[in-house]
Structures are given as C-alpha cells and as structure tokens.
Amino acid sequence: MPETHAPDGWEAVIGMEVHAQLATRSKMFCGCSADYLAAPPNSSVCEVCLGLPGALPVANRRAVELVVTTGLALGCEIARHTKFDRKNYFYPDLPKGYQISQYDMPMCVGGRLEVGGRTVRITRVHLEEDTGKLVHAGDALQTAAGSLVDLNRSGVPLMEIVTEPDLRGADEARDYATSLRAILRAIGASEADMEKGQLRAEANVSVRRRGAAELGVKTELKNINSFRALHRAVEHEIRRQVEVLESGGDVVQETRGWSEAEQRTFSQRSKELAQDYRYFPEPDLPALELAPAWVDELRRSLPELPPARRARLVERYGVTGYDAGQLTQEPATADLFEATVAAGAPAKAAANWIIGTQPGLDAARLAELIGLVVSGTINRDQGLLVLEEAGASGRSPADVVRERGLSQESDEAALAVIVERVMAESPQAVADVRAGKLKAIGPLVGRVVAASGGRANPKVASELLRKRLLV
Ligand SMILES: [Zn+2]
C-alpha cells in the first residue's frame, strides 16, 4: 500500500482509538434504555446512571458478550479474568465524578486487522460507560443562556478499541475505521453510525524523518464525526507537524480538535497522563470470570466476517475488490447481492445497481429489473424510474414497464431522425466534436435521449452520432 500524504522525507505514524456504542437495549449498569437520542432530555435516567449516593451498578451481560465477540472477530486473546476500574475526573457531564472503565485487565488483548496490505495490531478492546452530553449555546436544543446537560447518554455501554501505531497515512486511517465498522456491523456489536455518534474515531498522529526508528511526539485528534473528516483531519495534522518541525519548532503533546468549518485542527488541551486519573478497581462490581466454554460458544457463533466475505465475492462472482469492499460494508447489502445473482442477475450488473442505487426491492424483483435493462427492453434511466416506482408501489418491475408503456427505442431509422434534429439545434457541440473534442458527444447523446422522451437507446444514439460526425 502506498504511504500517502506525508511530505517527502517524512513518515506519518498513526494509532487509532475507536469508541463504539454497543447495540444493547439497556445501559451498561442499569435498566434504562440505551436509545438516548429518542427520549426527551434527562428522561432516560435512574439513580444508578445519575450517580446518586447508595445506588449500585449491575453489569450488562449482553454488553460483555458483544465486547468478547468483537475481540474474537479481531483475533484477540480473551481474558480469563477481567475487572472494572474507576477513572476519576471532574466534568459537568459526569455526575459520579468518575467513569467506570477498564484499566489494567481489559477483556481482549493482542488482535489484528488487515487494512489493504497492512496488518494493524489491535492492542486492546475494553468495556466502559459513556458520559452525559453537554448542550452548548448555539446547539439545536439550547434554549437558555449558558450550557445544559442531558444525562440520557450517561451509562450507555461503550467499547474502546485501541491499535498500535501501525498506520502510515490518512487513507489508511480512514480505511481502518471503515473496515472496523464493517466488522462491528457484521457481528451486530454496534450500529456504528459515525454521524449519530455511535462510532467515534480518535487518531494519534506523529511524524518522523523517513528511516528513523524513534517515534515523534504525538497529538490526539478528536471531534471527528465522519470518515471524510477523519481523512482530512489526519492529512492536515501530518502537514502541520512537518511544517512545525521543518521550521525548527517542537510538536507539543496535546489533544487537538477538528474544525469542519475551517478544515484544520486546533489545540484543545494538554494531554492527561494515566496517573492523573487515579484509576482503582471498581469496588461496587465483582471481578468477572469469562468461562472458556462460553467464549468458545461465542467463537463458534461468529458469522462470516467482511474480509473473508470480500475475498469470496471476488472469487465466486468475479466482481472487483473495490465492489466487493462496498458490498460487504453492510451484511444486508452483501446478502441482497448474493440473492440477486442467485435469482438470475449477472454479477457485475447486480453489483452496480446495488452499490449505485441502494434499491428498495427484494432480490427477485431487483433481478427482474436488471434483466429488463440487460436485455435492452428499457434503458438505464428508465430502469431507475422503474426501480423507484416498483419500490414505492410494491408492483413488479415488469408490471410497471407494461403499465407505463416503457420501452427503449433502438431502431436506427427512427433515432436517425432525432439525431439529425439535435445536430441542427446544437451547432457548437457539433463543431466541437468535429474539431476532435470527443467529450462533446456525451451531451449530444443526452439531448437525443431527452428529445425522444427518454426512450432512446443511448448506445445506439452514440453510435449514430459518431457515424455522422467522425467520418
Ligand atoms: Zn439508569
């Protein structure tokens, strides 16, 4: 894999910390709903997640199961003994004054994830609780001056997945995050929607002279809420650090935010050290013993994981690696693809329609639609129309084509008339094509299709135009 985006003579070194909200119904240590976005502010709370005195936490078994399953999917070693710890700090969104997390005995250690040609080592996967949410002036929910706190998110189960500094550029950082998301979705551990905050990626970025063995001083990038922002933030930070070092300065170890508006990273605060948090074992929860038989059972229940499925789609259906990667981002998408091919659609066409249109049809109907386009009964634009109408009405694509009287005009004599008219009306485009600007054929084809009421076979129209203009 090429090492992208580090200026000449420099190498970027990146480690990732990803927080994923686990797909549980209730919170980590109480029975409150974990669907914190749906409820009015401060309505999905109880004495445990509000941190009231005397309230005692009880660990959510399903959350533990999802973390162990994730560890298994990433090839981690699963701890036999594990425990929770208190991470102490003050912040207004943390009513207890500490977060229950895991410090020295995480549930999973030592895994790996292949990203492109690179093996990214997974340091650890651990379980913790989320904090509440501060709503600042200017945010949608803000009504009064100052800041408000919503504790619906307080105590929602979070999994943290930490890598070694094995990534070497912005592309790889983004690809790691998308590969991880595909795995979390395939095993049902998290819905992992970055824009909803269910997946939060932080990148630890440093740079060093190419060939140097020692690591440079790193900064930690936060506030990233899309894969695109992750890519841009890392790219920007690599350039910024190289500029600082080349002008004789020092990179300061700190946390930096990403400003989407300004497309740059900015200093937020100096980095805390682990000792600042005064971690100690959580006295209100027992240490956990993860029975090997239970872990084996979870291992046996793992589904086919995206990397394996991607390879199988390429091998069995002959689709490109890129298409296979797109199809395996969501298990339901890959399922639809395989079922559509099984229903008779050519694999390449099925991949194109599914990746390009996110169709709202089942496999049998999608295969029927693709068949109508591949056989030339209707053209692609008509196919898109039929897709939409069949999806909305529940009628079959063939019925929609019949009822709307759709068909593609492929007859050369009929199309030649339209081609002549379009040429007469478009002297500039015609002159451009004759002068060798072949790109101008595209708009002419578009005009022929439009003049035919959307029925012209674009392939035949293009051939006719070429015959007329390029002799
Ligand atoms: Zn609660």
Coordinates of C-alpha atoms and ligand atoms in Angstrom, one line a residue:
M1 CA 0.0 0.0 0.0
P2 CA 1.5 3.4 -0.9
E3 CA 2.2 5.7 2.1
T4 CA 0.1 8.6 1.2
H5 CA 0.1 12.2 2.2
A6 CA 3.4 12.5 4.2
P7 CA 5.6 15.1 2.6
D8 CA 8.9 13.9 1.0
G9 CA 11.4 12.7 3.5
W10 CA 8.8 12.2 6.3
E11 CA 6.8 9.3 7.5
A12 CA 3.5 9.6 9.4
V13 CA 2.8 7.2 12.3
I14 CA -0.8 6.8 13.4
G15 CA -2.6 4.8 16.0
M16 CA -6.4 4.7 16.4
E17 CA -8.7 4.7 19.4
V18 CA -12.3 4.0 18.4
H19 CA -15.2 4.1 20.7
A20 CA -18.3 2.2 19.6
Q21 CA -21.7 2.3 21.2
L22 CA -22.8 -1.3 21.8
A23 CA -26.1 -2.4 20.4
T24 CA -27.8 -3.2 23.7
R25 CA -31.3 -2.3 24.7
S26 CA -30.4 -1.1 28.2
K27 CA -27.5 0.8 29.6
M28 CA -24.3 -0.6 31.0
F29 CA -25.1 -0.8 34.7
C30 CA -28.8 -0.1 35.0
G31 CA -32.1 -0.9 33.2
C32 CA -32.6 2.5 31.5
S33 CA -33.0 2.5 27.7
A34 CA -29.8 2.9 25.8
D35 CA -31.6 4.7 23.0
Y36 CA -30.6 8.1 24.3
L37 CA -31.4 10.0 21.1
A38 CA -35.1 9.1 21.0
A39 CA -36.0 10.3 24.5
P40 CA -36.6 13.9 25.7
P41 CA -33.6 15.2 27.6
N42 CA -33.0 13.7 31.1
S43 CA -35.9 11.3 30.8
S44 CA -34.0 8.0 30.3
V45 CA -32.2 8.1 33.7
C46 CA -32.3 6.5 37.1
E47 CA -30.4 6.7 40.4
V48 CA -27.6 4.5 39.0
C49 CA -26.8 6.4 35.8
L50 CA -27.3 9.7 37.7
G51 CA -24.7 8.7 40.2
L52 CA -27.0 9.2 43.2
P53 CA -25.5 8.1 46.6
G54 CA -26.0 4.5 47.5
A55 CA -27.1 3.4 44.0
L56 CA -25.3 0.2 42.9
P57 CA -24.4 -0.9 39.4
V58 CA -25.1 -4.3 37.8
A59 CA -23.1 -5.2 34.7
N60 CA -25.0 -5.8 31.4
R61 CA -24.3 -9.3 30.3
R62 CA -25.1 -8.6 26.7
A63 CA -22.5 -5.8 26.6
V64 CA -19.8 -8.1 27.9
E65 CA -20.9 -10.7 25.2
L66 CA -20.6 -8.1 22.4
V67 CA -17.1 -7.0 23.5
V68 CA -15.9 -10.6 23.7
T69 CA -17.4 -11.3 20.3
T70 CA -15.6 -8.2 18.9
G71 CA -12.4 -9.4 20.4
L72 CA -12.8 -12.8 18.8
A73 CA -13.6 -11.2 15.4
L74 CA -10.4 -9.2 15.7
G75 CA -8.4 -12.3 16.6
C76 CA -7.7 -11.1 20.2
E77 CA -6.9 -13.2 23.2
I78 CA -9.9 -13.2 25.5
A79 CA -9.0 -12.6 29.2
R80 CA -10.0 -15.3 31.6
H81 CA -10.2 -12.8 34.5
T82 CA -11.2 -9.2 33.9
K83 CA -12.4 -6.3 36.1
F84 CA -13.8 -2.8 36.0
D85 CA -11.9 0.3 37.3
R86 CA -12.8 3.8 38.2
K87 CA -11.3 6.6 36.1
N88 CA -11.6 9.7 38.2
Y89 CA -12.0 13.1 36.8
F90 CA -14.4 16.0 37.1
Y91 CA -16.6 17.2 34.2
P92 CA -20.2 18.5 34.3
D93 CA -21.4 15.6 32.1
L94 CA -20.1 13.1 34.6
P95 CA -22.3 13.2 37.7
K96 CA -20.4 10.5 39.6
G97 CA -17.1 12.2 39.3
Y98 CA -15.7 9.0 37.8
Q99 CA -16.3 6.8 34.8
I100 CA -16.4 3.0 35.2
S101 CA -13.9 1.7 32.6
Q102 CA -11.2 -0.9 32.4
Y103 CA -7.6 -0.2 33.1
D104 CA -5.0 -2.9 33.5
M105 CA -7.2 -6.0 32.8
P106 CA -9.1 -5.4 29.6
M107 CA -11.4 -8.1 28.2
C108 CA -9.4 -8.6 25.0
V109 CA -5.8 -8.0 24.0
G110 CA -3.5 -8.6 21.1
G111 CA -5.6 -8.8 17.9
R112 CA -5.1 -7.7 14.3
L113 CA -7.0 -6.3 11.4
E114 CA -5.8 -6.3 7.8
V115 CA -6.2 -3.0 6.1
G116 CA -5.2 -3.0 2.4
G117 CA -1.8 -4.6 2.5
R118 CA -1.1 -3.7 6.1
T119 CA -1.6 -5.6 9.3
V120 CA -2.8 -3.3 12.1
R121 CA -2.2 -4.7 15.5
I122 CA -5.0 -4.3 18.0
T123 CA -3.7 -3.5 21.4
R124 CA -6.8 -4.0 23.4
V125 CA -10.6 -3.9 23.4
H126 CA -12.3 -2.9 26.7
L127 CA -15.7 -2.0 28.0
E128 CA -16.8 1.2 29.7
E129 CA -19.7 3.5 30.2
D130 CA -20.5 6.7 28.3
T131 CA -20.8 10.1 29.8
G132 CA -23.8 12.5 29.6
K133 CA -23.9 15.2 26.9
L134 CA -23.3 18.9 27.3
V135 CA -25.5 21.1 25.1
H136 CA -23.8 24.4 24.4
A137 CA -25.2 27.8 23.3
G138 CA -26.0 27.6 19.6
D139 CA -26.8 23.9 19.6
A140 CA -30.3 22.8 18.5
L141 CA -31.7 22.0 21.9
Q142 CA -30.3 25.1 23.6
T143 CA -33.0 27.4 24.9
A144 CA -31.3 29.2 27.9
A145 CA -28.1 31.1 28.2
G146 CA -25.0 29.0 29.1
S147 CA -24.8 25.3 28.8
L148 CA -27.2 22.5 29.6
V149 CA -26.6 18.9 30.4
D150 CA -28.5 15.9 29.1
L151 CA -27.8 12.6 31.0
N152 CA -29.7 10.2 28.8
R153 CA -26.4 9.1 27.4
S154 CA -24.8 8.7 30.8
G155 CA -24.1 5.0 31.4
V156 CA -24.7 3.8 27.8
P157 CA -22.2 0.9 27.1
L158 CA -19.2 1.8 25.0
M159 CA -16.4 -0.4 23.7
E160 CA -13.0 1.1 23.1
I161 CA -10.7 -0.5 20.5
V162 CA -7.1 0.7 20.6
T163 CA -4.4 -0.1 17.9
E164 CA -0.7 0.0 17.9
P165 CA 0.8 2.9 15.9
D166 CA 0.8 0.8 12.7
L167 CA -1.0 3.1 10.2
R168 CA 1.1 5.3 7.9
G169 CA -1.3 7.8 6.3
A170 CA -4.7 9.4 6.1
D171 CA -6.0 6.9 3.6
E172 CA -5.0 4.0 5.9
A173 CA -6.6 5.7 9.0
R174 CA -9.9 6.0 7.1
D175 CA -9.7 2.5 5.7
Y176 CA -9.0 1.1 9.1
A177 CA -12.1 2.8 10.5
T178 CA -14.4 1.7 7.6
S179 CA -13.0 -1.9 7.9
L180 CA -13.7 -1.9 11.6
R181 CA -17.2 -0.6 11.1
A182 CA -18.0 -3.4 8.6
I183 CA -16.9 -6.0 11.2
L184 CA -18.9 -4.4 14.0
R185 CA -22.0 -4.4 11.8
A186 CA -21.4 -7.9 10.6
I187 CA -21.3 -9.3 14.2
G188 CA -24.1 -7.0 15.4
A189 CA -21.9 -5.4 18.1
S190 CA -22.8 -1.8 17.1
E191 CA -24.8 0.1 14.5
A192 CA -21.6 2.1 14.2
D193 CA -23.1 5.2 12.6
M194 CA -20.5 7.9 12.9
E195 CA -22.8 10.7 12.2
K196 CA -25.1 9.6 15.1
G197 CA -22.0 9.4 17.4
Q198 CA -22.2 5.6 17.6
L199 CA -18.7 5.3 16.3
R200 CA -16.1 7.9 17.4
A201 CA -12.6 7.7 16.0
E202 CA -9.6 9.4 17.5
A203 CA -6.3 9.4 15.7
N204 CA -2.9 9.6 17.5
V205 CA -0.7 11.2 14.9
S206 CA 3.1 11.8 14.9
V207 CA 5.7 12.2 12.2
R208 CA 9.3 11.3 11.9
R209 CA 12.1 11.5 9.4
R210 CA 11.8 8.6 6.9
G211 CA 14.1 5.8 8.2
A212 CA 14.1 7.0 11.8
A213 CA 13.3 4.3 14.3
E214 CA 12.2 6.6 17.2
L215 CA 8.6 7.8 17.3
G216 CA 7.9 11.6 17.2
V217 CA 5.8 13.5 19.7
K218 CA 2.1 12.7 19.0
T219 CA -1.1 14.6 19.1
E220 CA -4.5 13.2 19.6
L221 CA -7.3 14.2 17.2
K222 CA -10.9 14.4 18.5
N223 CA -14.3 15.7 17.5
I224 CA -14.3 13.8 14.2
N225 CA -17.8 12.8 13.1
S226 CA -17.4 11.4 9.6
F227 CA -14.9 9.2 7.7
R228 CA -14.2 12.2 5.4
A229 CA -13.4 14.4 8.4
L230 CA -11.1 11.7 9.8
H231 CA -9.2 11.6 6.5
R232 CA -8.9 15.4 6.3
A233 CA -8.0 15.9 10.0
V234 CA -5.2 13.3 9.8
E235 CA -4.0 14.8 6.5
H236 CA -4.0 18.3 7.9
E237 CA -2.3 17.2 11.1
I238 CA 0.6 15.4 9.3
R239 CA 1.3 18.5 7.2
R240 CA 1.1 20.8 10.3
Q241 CA 3.5 18.7 12.3
V242 CA 6.0 18.5 9.4
E243 CA 5.8 22.3 9.0
V244 CA 6.4 22.9 12.7
L245 CA 9.4 20.6 12.7
E246 CA 10.9 21.9 9.4
S247 CA 10.7 25.4 10.8
G248 CA 12.7 24.4 13.8
G249 CA 9.8 24.1 16.3
D250 CA 8.6 21.3 18.5
V251 CA 5.4 19.4 18.3
V252 CA 3.5 19.7 21.7
Q253 CA 1.8 16.6 23.0
E254 CA -1.8 17.6 23.3
T255 CA -5.4 16.9 22.3
R256 CA -6.5 18.7 19.1
G257 CA -10.0 19.2 17.8
W258 CA -11.0 19.2 14.1
S259 CA -12.9 22.2 12.8
E260 CA -15.0 21.2 9.9
A261 CA -15.7 24.9 9.1
E262 CA -12.1 25.9 8.9
Q263 CA -10.8 22.5 7.7
R264 CA -8.0 22.5 10.3
T265 CA -7.0 21.0 13.6
F266 CA -6.7 23.3 16.7
S267 CA -5.3 22.9 20.2
Q268 CA -7.8 21.9 22.9
R269 CA -5.9 20.9 25.9
S270 CA -2.6 19.4 27.0
K271 CA -2.8 15.6 27.2
E272 CA -3.5 14.0 30.6
L273 CA -1.4 11.1 31.8
A274 CA -2.9 7.9 33.1
Q275 CA -1.7 8.7 36.6
D276 CA -3.9 11.9 36.6
Y277 CA -7.0 9.7 36.6
R278 CA -6.1 7.8 39.8
Y279 CA -7.5 4.5 38.4
F280 CA -8.5 2.0 41.0
P281 CA -10.6 -1.2 40.9
E282 CA -14.4 -0.5 41.0
P283 CA -15.5 -1.7 44.5
D284 CA -19.2 -1.9 43.6
L285 CA -18.7 -4.5 40.9
P286 CA -17.3 -8.0 41.2
A287 CA -14.4 -9.1 39.0
L288 CA -15.6 -11.1 36.0
E289 CA -14.6 -14.7 35.1
L290 CA -15.1 -15.3 31.4
A291 CA -15.7 -19.1 31.2
P292 CA -13.7 -20.6 28.3
A293 CA -16.7 -22.8 27.3
W294 CA -18.8 -19.6 26.9
V295 CA -16.1 -17.9 24.9
D296 CA -15.8 -21.0 22.7
E297 CA -19.5 -20.9 22.1
L298 CA -19.3 -17.2 21.0
R299 CA -16.4 -18.1 18.7
R300 CA -18.4 -20.8 17.1
S301 CA -21.3 -18.4 16.5
L302 CA -19.2 -15.8 14.6
P303 CA -20.7 -15.1 11.1
E304 CA -18.5 -15.0 8.0
L305 CA -16.5 -11.8 8.6
P306 CA -16.2 -9.0 6.0
P307 CA -12.6 -9.7 4.9
A308 CA -13.5 -13.3 4.2
R309 CA -16.7 -12.4 2.5
R310 CA -15.0 -9.8 0.3
A311 CA -12.5 -12.5 -0.8
R312 CA -15.3 -14.9 -1.5
L313 CA -17.3 -12.4 -3.6
V314 CA -14.3 -11.7 -5.8
E315 CA -13.5 -15.4 -6.1
R316 CA -17.0 -16.7 -6.7
Y317 CA -18.7 -13.9 -8.7
G318 CA -15.7 -12.2 -10.4
V319 CA -16.6 -8.7 -9.0
T320 CA -13.7 -6.3 -8.4
G321 CA -12.1 -6.0 -5.0
Y322 CA -13.5 -2.4 -4.8
D323 CA -17.1 -3.5 -5.5
A324 CA -16.7 -6.4 -3.0
G325 CA -15.5 -4.0 -0.4
Q326 CA -18.5 -1.8 -1.0
L327 CA -20.9 -4.7 -0.9
T328 CA -19.5 -6.0 2.4
Q329 CA -19.8 -2.7 4.3
E330 CA -23.3 -4.0 5.5
P331 CA -24.2 -7.6 5.8
A332 CA -27.7 -6.9 4.4
T333 CA -26.1 -5.4 1.2
A334 CA -23.9 -8.4 0.6
D335 CA -26.9 -10.7 1.3
L336 CA -29.0 -8.8 -1.3
F337 CA -26.2 -9.1 -3.8
E338 CA -25.9 -12.8 -3.5
A339 CA -29.6 -13.4 -3.5
T340 CA -30.0 -11.1 -6.7
V341 CA -27.3 -13.1 -8.5
A342 CA -29.0 -16.4 -7.4
A343 CA -32.2 -15.0 -8.8
G344 CA -30.6 -14.8 -12.2
A345 CA -28.9 -11.3 -12.5
P346 CA -25.4 -11.0 -13.9
A347 CA -23.0 -10.4 -11.0
K348 CA -21.4 -7.2 -12.4
A349 CA -24.7 -5.6 -13.2
A350 CA -26.1 -6.6 -9.8
A351 CA -23.1 -5.1 -8.0
N352 CA -23.5 -1.8 -10.0
W353 CA -27.2 -1.5 -9.3
I354 CA -26.9 -2.3 -5.6
I355 CA -23.9 0.0 -5.0
G356 CA -25.2 2.8 -7.1
T357 CA -28.9 2.9 -6.1
Q358 CA -29.5 1.3 -2.7
P359 CA -32.5 -0.3 -4.1
G360 CA -35.7 -0.8 -2.1
L361 CA -36.6 -4.0 -3.9
D362 CA -36.2 -7.7 -2.8
A363 CA -33.7 -9.9 -4.7
A364 CA -36.3 -11.4 -7.1
R365 CA -37.6 -8.1 -8.2
L366 CA -34.2 -6.5 -8.5
A367 CA -33.1 -9.4 -10.7
E368 CA -36.2 -8.9 -12.8
L369 CA -35.4 -5.2 -13.2
I370 CA -31.8 -5.8 -14.1
G371 CA -32.9 -8.4 -16.6
L372 CA -35.1 -5.8 -18.3
V373 CA -32.1 -3.4 -18.6
V374 CA -29.6 -6.0 -19.6
S375 CA -31.8 -7.4 -22.3
G376 CA -32.3 -3.9 -23.8
T377 CA -36.1 -3.8 -23.1
I378 CA -35.6 -0.5 -21.2
N379 CA -32.6 1.8 -20.9
R380 CA -30.8 2.6 -17.6
D381 CA -32.7 5.8 -17.0
Q382 CA -36.0 4.1 -17.5
G383 CA -34.6 1.4 -15.1
L384 CA -34.0 4.0 -12.4
L385 CA -37.6 5.2 -12.8
V386 CA -39.0 1.7 -12.6
L387 CA -36.8 1.0 -9.6
E388 CA -38.3 3.9 -7.8
E389 CA -41.9 3.2 -8.8
A390 CA -41.7 -0.5 -8.1
G391 CA -40.2 0.2 -4.7
A392 CA -42.8 2.7 -3.8
S393 CA -45.9 0.9 -5.2
G394 CA -44.9 -2.7 -4.5
R395 CA -45.7 -3.7 -8.1
S396 CA -43.3 -5.8 -10.1
P397 CA -40.8 -4.1 -12.5
A398 CA -42.3 -5.9 -15.5
D399 CA -45.8 -4.6 -14.5
V400 CA -44.5 -1.1 -14.2
V401 CA -42.9 -1.3 -17.6
R402 CA -46.1 -2.6 -19.1
E403 CA -48.5 -0.2 -17.4
R404 CA -46.4 2.8 -18.2
G405 CA -45.7 1.6 -21.8
L406 CA -42.0 2.0 -21.3
S407 CA -39.7 0.6 -23.9
Q408 CA -36.4 1.5 -25.3
E409 CA -36.1 2.8 -28.9
S410 CA -33.3 1.0 -30.5
D411 CA -34.4 1.4 -34.1
E412 CA -31.7 3.2 -36.1
A413 CA -34.0 4.7 -38.7
A414 CA -36.3 6.2 -36.0
L415 CA -33.3 7.5 -34.0
A416 CA -31.5 8.9 -37.0
V417 CA -34.4 11.4 -37.5
I418 CA -33.9 12.7 -33.9
V419 CA -30.1 12.7 -34.3
E420 CA -30.4 15.0 -37.4
R421 CA -32.7 17.4 -35.5
V422 CA -30.5 17.5 -32.4
M423 CA -27.4 18.2 -34.6
A424 CA -29.2 21.0 -36.3
E425 CA -30.1 22.6 -33.0
S426 CA -26.6 22.1 -31.5
P427 CA -24.1 23.7 -33.9
Q428 CA -21.5 24.4 -31.3
A429 CA -21.4 20.9 -29.8
V430 CA -21.3 19.5 -33.4
A431 CA -18.4 21.8 -34.3
D432 CA -16.6 20.7 -31.1
V433 CA -16.9 17.0 -31.9
R434 CA -15.8 17.6 -35.5
A435 CA -12.8 19.5 -34.1
G436 CA -11.8 16.4 -32.1
K437 CA -13.4 17.2 -28.7
L438 CA -14.9 13.8 -28.2
K439 CA -16.3 14.7 -24.8
A440 CA -18.9 16.8 -26.5
I441 CA -20.6 13.6 -27.7
G442 CA -22.0 12.9 -24.2
P443 CA -24.2 16.0 -24.0
L444 CA -25.4 15.3 -27.6
V445 CA -26.4 11.8 -26.6
G446 CA -28.2 13.3 -23.6
R447 CA -30.1 15.6 -25.9
V448 CA -31.1 12.8 -28.2
V449 CA -32.4 10.8 -25.3
A450 CA -34.3 13.9 -24.0
A451 CA -35.8 14.6 -27.4
S452 CA -37.0 11.0 -27.6
G453 CA -39.0 11.4 -24.4
G454 CA -36.3 9.4 -22.5
R455 CA -36.8 6.3 -24.8
A456 CA -33.7 6.4 -27.0
N457 CA -31.2 3.6 -26.5
P458 CA -28.1 5.7 -25.6
K459 CA -25.7 3.2 -27.1
V460 CA -27.4 3.3 -30.5
A461 CA -27.7 7.1 -30.3
S462 CA -24.0 7.4 -29.6
E463 CA -23.1 5.1 -32.5
L464 CA -25.2 7.1 -34.9
L465 CA -23.7 10.4 -33.8
R466 CA -20.2 9.0 -34.2
K467 CA -21.0 7.8 -37.7
R468 CA -22.4 11.2 -38.7
L469 CA -19.7 13.3 -37.1
L470 CA -16.4 11.4 -37.2
V471 CA -16.1 10.2 -40.7
Ligands
ZN1 ZN -30.2 4.4 34.6

